Short mmCIF file of C-alpha atoms and ligand atoms in Angstrom, two decimals:
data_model
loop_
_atom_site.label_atom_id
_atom_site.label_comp_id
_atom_site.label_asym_id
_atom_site.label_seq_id
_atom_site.Cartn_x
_atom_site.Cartn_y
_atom_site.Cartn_z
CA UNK A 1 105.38 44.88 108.00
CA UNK A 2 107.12 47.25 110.54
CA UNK A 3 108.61 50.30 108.34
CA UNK A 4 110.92 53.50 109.32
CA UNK A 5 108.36 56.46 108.70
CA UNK A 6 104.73 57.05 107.94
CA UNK A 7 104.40 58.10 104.43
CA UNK A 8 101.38 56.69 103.94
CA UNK A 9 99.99 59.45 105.30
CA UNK A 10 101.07 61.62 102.98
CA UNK A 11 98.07 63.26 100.57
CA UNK A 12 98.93 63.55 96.48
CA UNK A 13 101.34 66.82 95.81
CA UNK A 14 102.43 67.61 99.30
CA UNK A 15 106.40 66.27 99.97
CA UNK A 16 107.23 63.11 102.10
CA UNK A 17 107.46 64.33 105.77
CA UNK A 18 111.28 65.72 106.60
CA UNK A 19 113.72 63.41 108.40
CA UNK A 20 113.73 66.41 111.04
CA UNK A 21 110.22 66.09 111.67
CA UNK A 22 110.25 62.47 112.08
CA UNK A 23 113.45 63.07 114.32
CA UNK A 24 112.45 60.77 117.76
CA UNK A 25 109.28 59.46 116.20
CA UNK A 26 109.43 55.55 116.45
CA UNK A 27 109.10 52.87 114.18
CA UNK A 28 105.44 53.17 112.10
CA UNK A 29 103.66 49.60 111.99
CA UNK A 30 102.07 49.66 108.51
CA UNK A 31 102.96 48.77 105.44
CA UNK A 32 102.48 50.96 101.78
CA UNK A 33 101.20 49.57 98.96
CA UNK A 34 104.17 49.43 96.36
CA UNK A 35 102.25 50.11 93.16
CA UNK A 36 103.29 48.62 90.01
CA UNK A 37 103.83 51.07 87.40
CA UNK A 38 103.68 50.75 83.65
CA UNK A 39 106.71 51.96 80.94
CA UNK A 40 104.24 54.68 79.67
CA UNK A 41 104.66 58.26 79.42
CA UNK A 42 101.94 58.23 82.42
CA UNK A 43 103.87 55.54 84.30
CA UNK A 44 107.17 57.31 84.18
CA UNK A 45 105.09 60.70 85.20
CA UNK A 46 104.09 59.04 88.34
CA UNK A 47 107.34 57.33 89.41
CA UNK A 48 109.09 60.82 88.89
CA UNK A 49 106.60 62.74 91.01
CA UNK A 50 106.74 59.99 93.35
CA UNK A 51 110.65 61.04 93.71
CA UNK A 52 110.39 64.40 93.80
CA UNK A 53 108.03 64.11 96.67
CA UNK A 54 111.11 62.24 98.67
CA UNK A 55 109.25 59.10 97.63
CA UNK A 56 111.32 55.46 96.21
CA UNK A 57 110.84 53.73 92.95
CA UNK A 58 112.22 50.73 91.65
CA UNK A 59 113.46 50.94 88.04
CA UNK A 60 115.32 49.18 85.66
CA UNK A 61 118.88 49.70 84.76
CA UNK A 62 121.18 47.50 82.07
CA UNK A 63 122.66 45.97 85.08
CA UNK A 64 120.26 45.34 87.68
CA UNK A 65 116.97 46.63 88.82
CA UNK A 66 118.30 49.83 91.04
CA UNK A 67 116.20 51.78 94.23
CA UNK A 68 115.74 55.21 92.89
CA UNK A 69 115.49 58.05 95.25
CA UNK A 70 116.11 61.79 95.31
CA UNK A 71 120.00 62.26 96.30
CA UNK A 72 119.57 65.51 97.38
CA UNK A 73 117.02 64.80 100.11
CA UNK A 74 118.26 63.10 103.06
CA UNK A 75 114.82 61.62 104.19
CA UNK A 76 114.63 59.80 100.74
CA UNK A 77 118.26 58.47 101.01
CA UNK A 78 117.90 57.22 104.91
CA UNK A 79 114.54 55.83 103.70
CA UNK A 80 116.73 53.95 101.17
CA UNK A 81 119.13 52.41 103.95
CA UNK A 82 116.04 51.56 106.02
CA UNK A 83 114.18 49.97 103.13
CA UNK A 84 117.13 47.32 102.38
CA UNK A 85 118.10 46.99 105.89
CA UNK A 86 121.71 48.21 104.47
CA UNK A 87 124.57 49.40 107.09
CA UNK A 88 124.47 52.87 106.57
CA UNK A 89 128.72 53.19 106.38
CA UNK A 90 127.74 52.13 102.68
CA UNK A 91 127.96 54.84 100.55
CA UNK A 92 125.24 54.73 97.03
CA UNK A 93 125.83 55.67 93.67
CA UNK A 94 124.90 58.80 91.62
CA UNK A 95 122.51 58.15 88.94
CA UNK A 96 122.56 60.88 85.95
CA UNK A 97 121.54 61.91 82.73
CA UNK A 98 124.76 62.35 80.76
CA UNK A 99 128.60 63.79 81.96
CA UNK A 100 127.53 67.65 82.05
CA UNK A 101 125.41 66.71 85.01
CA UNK A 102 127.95 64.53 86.45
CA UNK A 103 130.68 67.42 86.47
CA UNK A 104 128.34 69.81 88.20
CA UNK A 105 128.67 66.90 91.63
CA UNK A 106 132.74 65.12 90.77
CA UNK A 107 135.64 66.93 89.55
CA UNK A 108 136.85 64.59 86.63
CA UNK A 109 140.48 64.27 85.68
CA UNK A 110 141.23 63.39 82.22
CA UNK A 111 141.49 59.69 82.27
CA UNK A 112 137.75 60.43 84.08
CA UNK A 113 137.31 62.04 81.27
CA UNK A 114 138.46 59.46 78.57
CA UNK A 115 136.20 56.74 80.44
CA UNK A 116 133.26 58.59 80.14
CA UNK A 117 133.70 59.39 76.44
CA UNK A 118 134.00 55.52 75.99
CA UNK A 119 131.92 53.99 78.59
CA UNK A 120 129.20 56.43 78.90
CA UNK A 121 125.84 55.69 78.86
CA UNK A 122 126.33 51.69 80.52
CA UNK A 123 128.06 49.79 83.15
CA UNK A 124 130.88 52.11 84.52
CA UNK A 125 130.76 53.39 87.71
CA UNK A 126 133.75 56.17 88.41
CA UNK A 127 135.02 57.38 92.06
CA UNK A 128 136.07 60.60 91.70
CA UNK A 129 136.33 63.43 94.09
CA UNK A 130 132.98 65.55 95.58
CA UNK A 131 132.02 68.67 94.88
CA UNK A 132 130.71 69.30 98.37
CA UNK A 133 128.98 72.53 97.19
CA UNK A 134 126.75 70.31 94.81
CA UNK A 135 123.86 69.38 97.12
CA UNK A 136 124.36 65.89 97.48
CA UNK A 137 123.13 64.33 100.93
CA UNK A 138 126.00 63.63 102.81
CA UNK A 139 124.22 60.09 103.85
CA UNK A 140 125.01 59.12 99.75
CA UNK A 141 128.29 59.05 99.95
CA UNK A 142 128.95 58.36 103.75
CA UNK A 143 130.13 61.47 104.67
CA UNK A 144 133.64 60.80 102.33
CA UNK A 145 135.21 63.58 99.70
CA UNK A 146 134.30 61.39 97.26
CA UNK A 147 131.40 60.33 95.60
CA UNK A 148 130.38 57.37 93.07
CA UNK A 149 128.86 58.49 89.73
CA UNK A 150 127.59 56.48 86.70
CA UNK A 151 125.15 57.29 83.45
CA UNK A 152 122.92 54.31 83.01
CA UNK A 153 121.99 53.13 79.34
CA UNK A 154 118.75 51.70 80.03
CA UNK A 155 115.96 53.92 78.05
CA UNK A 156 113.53 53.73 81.37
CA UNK A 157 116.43 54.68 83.32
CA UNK A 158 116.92 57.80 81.03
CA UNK A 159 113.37 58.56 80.68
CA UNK A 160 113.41 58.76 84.74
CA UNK A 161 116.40 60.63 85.06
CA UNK A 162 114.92 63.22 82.41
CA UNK A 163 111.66 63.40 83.99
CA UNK A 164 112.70 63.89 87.72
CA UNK A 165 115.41 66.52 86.63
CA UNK A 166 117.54 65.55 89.60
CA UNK A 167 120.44 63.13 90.83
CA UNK A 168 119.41 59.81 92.05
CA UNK A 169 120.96 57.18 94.45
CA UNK A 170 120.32 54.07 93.69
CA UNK A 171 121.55 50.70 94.88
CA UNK A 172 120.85 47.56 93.88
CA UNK A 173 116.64 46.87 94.85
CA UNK A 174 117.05 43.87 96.88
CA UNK A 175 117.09 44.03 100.86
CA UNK A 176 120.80 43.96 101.69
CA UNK A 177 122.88 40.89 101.66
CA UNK A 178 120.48 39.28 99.08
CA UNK A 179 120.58 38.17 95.50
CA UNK A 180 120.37 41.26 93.21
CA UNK A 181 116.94 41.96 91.16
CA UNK A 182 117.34 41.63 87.27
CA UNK A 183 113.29 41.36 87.20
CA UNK A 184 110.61 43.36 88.03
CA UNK A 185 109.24 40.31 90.15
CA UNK A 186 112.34 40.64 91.99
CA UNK A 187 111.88 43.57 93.28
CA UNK A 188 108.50 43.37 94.06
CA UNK A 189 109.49 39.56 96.23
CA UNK A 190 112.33 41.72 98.35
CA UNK A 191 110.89 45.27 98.85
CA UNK A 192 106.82 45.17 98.63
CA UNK A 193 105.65 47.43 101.55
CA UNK A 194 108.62 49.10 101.86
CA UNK A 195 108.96 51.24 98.53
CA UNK A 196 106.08 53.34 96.96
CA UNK A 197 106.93 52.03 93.46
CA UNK A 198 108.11 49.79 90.90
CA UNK A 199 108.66 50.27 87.34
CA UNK A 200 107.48 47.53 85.50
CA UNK A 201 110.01 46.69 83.09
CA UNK A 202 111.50 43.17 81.27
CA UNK A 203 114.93 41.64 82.53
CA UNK A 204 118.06 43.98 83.25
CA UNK A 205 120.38 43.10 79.96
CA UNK A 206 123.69 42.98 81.33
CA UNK A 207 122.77 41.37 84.85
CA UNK A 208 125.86 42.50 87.00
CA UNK A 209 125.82 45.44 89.04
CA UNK A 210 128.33 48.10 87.31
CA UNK A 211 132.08 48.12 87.11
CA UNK A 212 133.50 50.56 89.41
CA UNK A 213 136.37 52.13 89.02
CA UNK A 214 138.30 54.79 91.63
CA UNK A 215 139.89 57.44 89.74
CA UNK A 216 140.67 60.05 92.45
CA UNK A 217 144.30 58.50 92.47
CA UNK A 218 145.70 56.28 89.88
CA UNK A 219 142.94 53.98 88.70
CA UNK A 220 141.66 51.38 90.63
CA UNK A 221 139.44 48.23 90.01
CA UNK A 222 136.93 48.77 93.26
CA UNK A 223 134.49 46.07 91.90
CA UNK A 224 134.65 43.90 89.06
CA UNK A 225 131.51 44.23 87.23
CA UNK A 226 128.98 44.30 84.09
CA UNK A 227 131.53 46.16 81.83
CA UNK A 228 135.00 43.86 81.39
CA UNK A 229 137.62 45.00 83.55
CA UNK A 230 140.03 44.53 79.92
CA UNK A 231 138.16 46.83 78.22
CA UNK A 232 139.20 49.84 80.60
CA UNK A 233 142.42 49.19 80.89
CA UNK A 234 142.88 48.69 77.11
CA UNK A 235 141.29 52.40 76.98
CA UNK A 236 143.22 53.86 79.51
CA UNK A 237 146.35 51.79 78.21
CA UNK A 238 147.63 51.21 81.97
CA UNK A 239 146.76 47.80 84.30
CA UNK A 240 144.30 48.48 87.08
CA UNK A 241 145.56 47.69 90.41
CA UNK A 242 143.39 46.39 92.44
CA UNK A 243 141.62 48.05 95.38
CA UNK A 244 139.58 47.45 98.16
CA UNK A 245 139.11 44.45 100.84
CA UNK A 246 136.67 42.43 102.97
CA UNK A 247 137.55 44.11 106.41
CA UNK A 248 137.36 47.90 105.14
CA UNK A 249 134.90 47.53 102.20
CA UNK A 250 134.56 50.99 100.43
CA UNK A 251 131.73 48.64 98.21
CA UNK A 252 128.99 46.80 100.02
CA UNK A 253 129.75 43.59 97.26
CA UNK A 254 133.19 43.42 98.71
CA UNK A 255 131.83 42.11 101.77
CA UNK A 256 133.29 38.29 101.57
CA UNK A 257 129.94 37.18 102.23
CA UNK A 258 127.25 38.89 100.09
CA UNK A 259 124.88 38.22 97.49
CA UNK A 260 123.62 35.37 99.54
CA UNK A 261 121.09 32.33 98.66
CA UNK A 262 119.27 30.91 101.63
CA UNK A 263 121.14 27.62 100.60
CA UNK A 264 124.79 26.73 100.60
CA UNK A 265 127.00 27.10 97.64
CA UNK A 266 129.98 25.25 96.40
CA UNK A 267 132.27 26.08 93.37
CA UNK A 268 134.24 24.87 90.27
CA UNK A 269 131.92 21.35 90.71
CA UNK A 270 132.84 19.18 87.86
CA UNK A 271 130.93 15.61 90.12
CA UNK A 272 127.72 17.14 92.10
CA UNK A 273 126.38 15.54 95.08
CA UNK A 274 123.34 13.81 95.41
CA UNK A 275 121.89 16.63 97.28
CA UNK A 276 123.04 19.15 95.42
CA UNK A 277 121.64 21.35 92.72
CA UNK A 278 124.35 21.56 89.93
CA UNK A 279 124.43 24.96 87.99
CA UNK A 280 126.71 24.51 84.76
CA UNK A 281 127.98 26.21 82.27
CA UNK A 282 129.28 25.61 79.08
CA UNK A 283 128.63 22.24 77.08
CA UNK A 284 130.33 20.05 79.31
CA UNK A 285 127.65 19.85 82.05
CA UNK A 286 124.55 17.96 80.38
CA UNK A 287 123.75 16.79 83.63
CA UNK A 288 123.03 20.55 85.28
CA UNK A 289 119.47 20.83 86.83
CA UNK A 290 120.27 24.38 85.35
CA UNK A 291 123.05 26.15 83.21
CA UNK A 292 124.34 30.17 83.09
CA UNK A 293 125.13 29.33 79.41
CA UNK A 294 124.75 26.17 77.92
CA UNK A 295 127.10 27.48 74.61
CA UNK A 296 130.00 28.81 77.73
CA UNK A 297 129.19 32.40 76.69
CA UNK A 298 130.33 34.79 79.88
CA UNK A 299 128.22 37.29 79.07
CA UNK A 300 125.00 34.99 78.29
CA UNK A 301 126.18 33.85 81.84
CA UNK A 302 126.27 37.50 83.47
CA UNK A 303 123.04 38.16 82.53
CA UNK A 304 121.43 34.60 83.94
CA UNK A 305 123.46 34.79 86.64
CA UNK A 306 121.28 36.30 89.66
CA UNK A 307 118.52 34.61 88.39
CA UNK A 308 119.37 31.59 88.07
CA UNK A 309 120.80 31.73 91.24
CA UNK A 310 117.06 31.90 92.85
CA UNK A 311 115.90 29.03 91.02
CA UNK A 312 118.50 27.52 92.17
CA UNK A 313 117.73 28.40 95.66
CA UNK A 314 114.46 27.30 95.53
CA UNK A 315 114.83 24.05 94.04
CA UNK A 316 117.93 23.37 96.48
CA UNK A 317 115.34 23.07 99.34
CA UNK A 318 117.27 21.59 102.44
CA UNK A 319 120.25 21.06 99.80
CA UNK A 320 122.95 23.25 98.18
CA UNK A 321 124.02 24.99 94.83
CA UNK A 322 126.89 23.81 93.40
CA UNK A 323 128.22 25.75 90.01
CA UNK A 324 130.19 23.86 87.33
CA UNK A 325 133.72 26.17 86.78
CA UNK A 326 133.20 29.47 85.21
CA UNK A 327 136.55 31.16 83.57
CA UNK A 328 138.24 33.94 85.04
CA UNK A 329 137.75 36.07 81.46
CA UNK A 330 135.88 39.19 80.62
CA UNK A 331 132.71 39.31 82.37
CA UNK A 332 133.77 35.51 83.94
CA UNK A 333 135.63 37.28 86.59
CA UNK A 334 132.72 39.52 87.71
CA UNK A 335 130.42 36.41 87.83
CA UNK A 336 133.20 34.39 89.70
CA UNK A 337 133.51 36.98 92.02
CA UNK A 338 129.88 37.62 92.83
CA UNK A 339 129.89 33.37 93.00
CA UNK A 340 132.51 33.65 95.96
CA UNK A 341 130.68 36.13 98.02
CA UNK A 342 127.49 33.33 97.83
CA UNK A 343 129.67 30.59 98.49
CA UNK A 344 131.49 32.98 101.59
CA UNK A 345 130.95 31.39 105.01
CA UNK A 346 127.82 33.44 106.56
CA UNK A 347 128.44 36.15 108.76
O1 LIG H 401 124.88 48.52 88.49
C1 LIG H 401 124.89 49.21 89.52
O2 LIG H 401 125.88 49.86 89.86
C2 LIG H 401 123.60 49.24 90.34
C3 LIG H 401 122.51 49.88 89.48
C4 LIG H 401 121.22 50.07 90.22
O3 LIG H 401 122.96 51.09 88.95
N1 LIG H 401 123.80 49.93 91.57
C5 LIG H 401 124.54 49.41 92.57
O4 LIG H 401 124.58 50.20 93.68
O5 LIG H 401 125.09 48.32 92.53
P1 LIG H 401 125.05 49.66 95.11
O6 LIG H 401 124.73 50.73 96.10
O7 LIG H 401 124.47 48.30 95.38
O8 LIG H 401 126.56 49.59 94.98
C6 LIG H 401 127.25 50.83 94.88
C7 LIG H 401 128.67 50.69 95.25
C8 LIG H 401 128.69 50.37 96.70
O9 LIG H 401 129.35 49.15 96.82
C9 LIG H 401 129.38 51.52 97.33
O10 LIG H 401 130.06 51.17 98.48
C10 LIG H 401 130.27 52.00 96.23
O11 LIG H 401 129.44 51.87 95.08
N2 LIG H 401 130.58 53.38 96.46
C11 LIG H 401 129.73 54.39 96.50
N3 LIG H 401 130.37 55.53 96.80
C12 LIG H 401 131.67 55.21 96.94
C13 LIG H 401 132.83 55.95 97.28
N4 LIG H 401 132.80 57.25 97.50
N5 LIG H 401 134.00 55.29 97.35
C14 LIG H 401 134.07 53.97 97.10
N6 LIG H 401 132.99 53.21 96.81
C15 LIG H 401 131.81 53.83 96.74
MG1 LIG H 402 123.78 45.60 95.77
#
């Protein structure tokens, strides 16, 4: 497999080479062996050195499986870009330990503040303004004065964060445009070759990449996501307004087509075609090859939702997917809008 820059070169203890001297060097023709590393105290050891060596690790989060690298280093974060074939205007999240470390790279207001003293550690993602004296890479957050900050809950994710001692970007691990990875596997079927590691962890809880929310003006719902967009706005007592759109996406997921199965979907199917692989939900579908809930619990739902969506994929063949209605409540309208973006025609 063709990848962006030889690190397999590199010998235990001495750093990844530099993006500056790689600068005009082309494309390397071999592949690294993505090693699959344990949840141990060992495991975690090696995925943080692996980091701090400019190195990428795939690790689990309560949302989905995320592509860890060192945000200060801008060799790790291109090597991110190049590793999920993302367009690099696509700016990454911050991954840190706990809101001290977050203040030292975004100046937070106080409804910043209030989310983060209700949200904090999980799903919330907040938009708030850079410091550009921090050290960030500018490639993170696309050159913009802002920057995109969340405290995962998941204890690997913590254990990482704690043992690298640094900021990490990390999108979702899946090679851009694809389903995102709630499973180890996952990761491992997208990236292999292209990322030195993958912690080895069960399924991502939650399932849905993290709400995120812009806060460097009056808040603003930038992506509907694993925590329920009524929950914020019950704790910041205002409405969110909504932000964002498909031909100036400030998030990669509000692309209109994203998130895409190799086969075609269709939405709110009540009758299925013959051809079709029905995904239902709730008790009204006995029929469904497959089902996000079978009880019509939304958050069941969230967390099947991505993988289901390869099953479906694979068992669709030459067919297509077609998903029973899900309602627009709580987490519904996260899954509903990642269902869209499949279902978008194909760029
Ligand atoms: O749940 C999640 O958020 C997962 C896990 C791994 O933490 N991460 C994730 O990252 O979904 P990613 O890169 O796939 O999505 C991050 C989103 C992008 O859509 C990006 O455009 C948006 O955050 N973003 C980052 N910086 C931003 C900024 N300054 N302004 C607006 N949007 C921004
Ligand atoms: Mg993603």
């Amino acid at each position: 497999m063709a990848k962006l820059f030889n690190t397999t070169a590199t010998t235990e203890n001495k750093p990844y080479p530099s993006l500056k001297s790689l600068q005009g060097q082309r494309y390397v023709t071999m592949s690294l062996k993505t090693q699959s590393l344990d949840v141990t105290s060992e495991g975690i050891a090696a995925a943080a050195d692996i980091l701090r060596r400019g190195g990428l690790v795939g690790f689990p989060t309560e949302t989905v499986y995320g592509l860890g690298g060192d945000a200060r280093n801008d060799h790790a974060v291109a090597r991110i870009f190049a590793a999920k074939g993302r367009p690099q205007f696509n700016p990454l999240i911050v991954h840190v330990p706990d809101l001290e470390t977050a203040q030292t790279f975004a100046v937070f207001n106080g409804p910043a503040r209030t989310l983060a003293a209700a949200f904090w550690p999980g799903p919330l993602t907040m938009v708030l303004p850079l410091r550009h004296d921090a050290g960030l890479s500018p490639l993170v957050t696309a050159g913009l004065d802002t920057v995109a900050i969340r405290v995962p809950a998941h204890p690997t994710a913590r254990a990482l964060l704690l043992a690298f001692g640094g900021p990490l970007a990390a999108p979702s691990a899946n090679p851009s445009g694809r389903i995102s990875p709630t499973r180890a596997d996952h990761v491992m079927a997208g990236l292999s070759g292209r990322i030195e590691a993958v912690l080895n962890d069960g399924p991502c809880a939650v399932g849905l990449e993290s709400t995120i929310i812009g806060l460097d003006g009056p808040p603003v719902l930038l992506r509907p996501g694993g925590l329920a967009h009524e929950a914020i706005e019950a704790v910041l007592g205002t409405p969110l307004t909504l932000g964002g759109s498909a031909d100036k996406p400030n998030a990669p997921g509000q692309l209109a087509s994203h998130y895409a199965p190799n086969a075609g979907v269709r939405l709110d199917v009540t009758t299925p075609k013959p051809d079709e692989i029905w995904v239902g939900f709730g008790p009204d579908c006995p029929a469904a090859a497959l089902s996000l809930s079978p009880t019509g619990d939304v958050v069941e739902a969230a967390a099947n939702l991505f993988h289901i969506l390869r099953l479906a994929d694979e068992l669709a063949g030459q067919g297509a997917i077609a998903f029973a209605p899900i309602p627009e409540i709580g987490l519904g309208r996260a899954i509903n809008d990642r269902l869209r973006r499949a279902a978008a025609p194909r760029p």
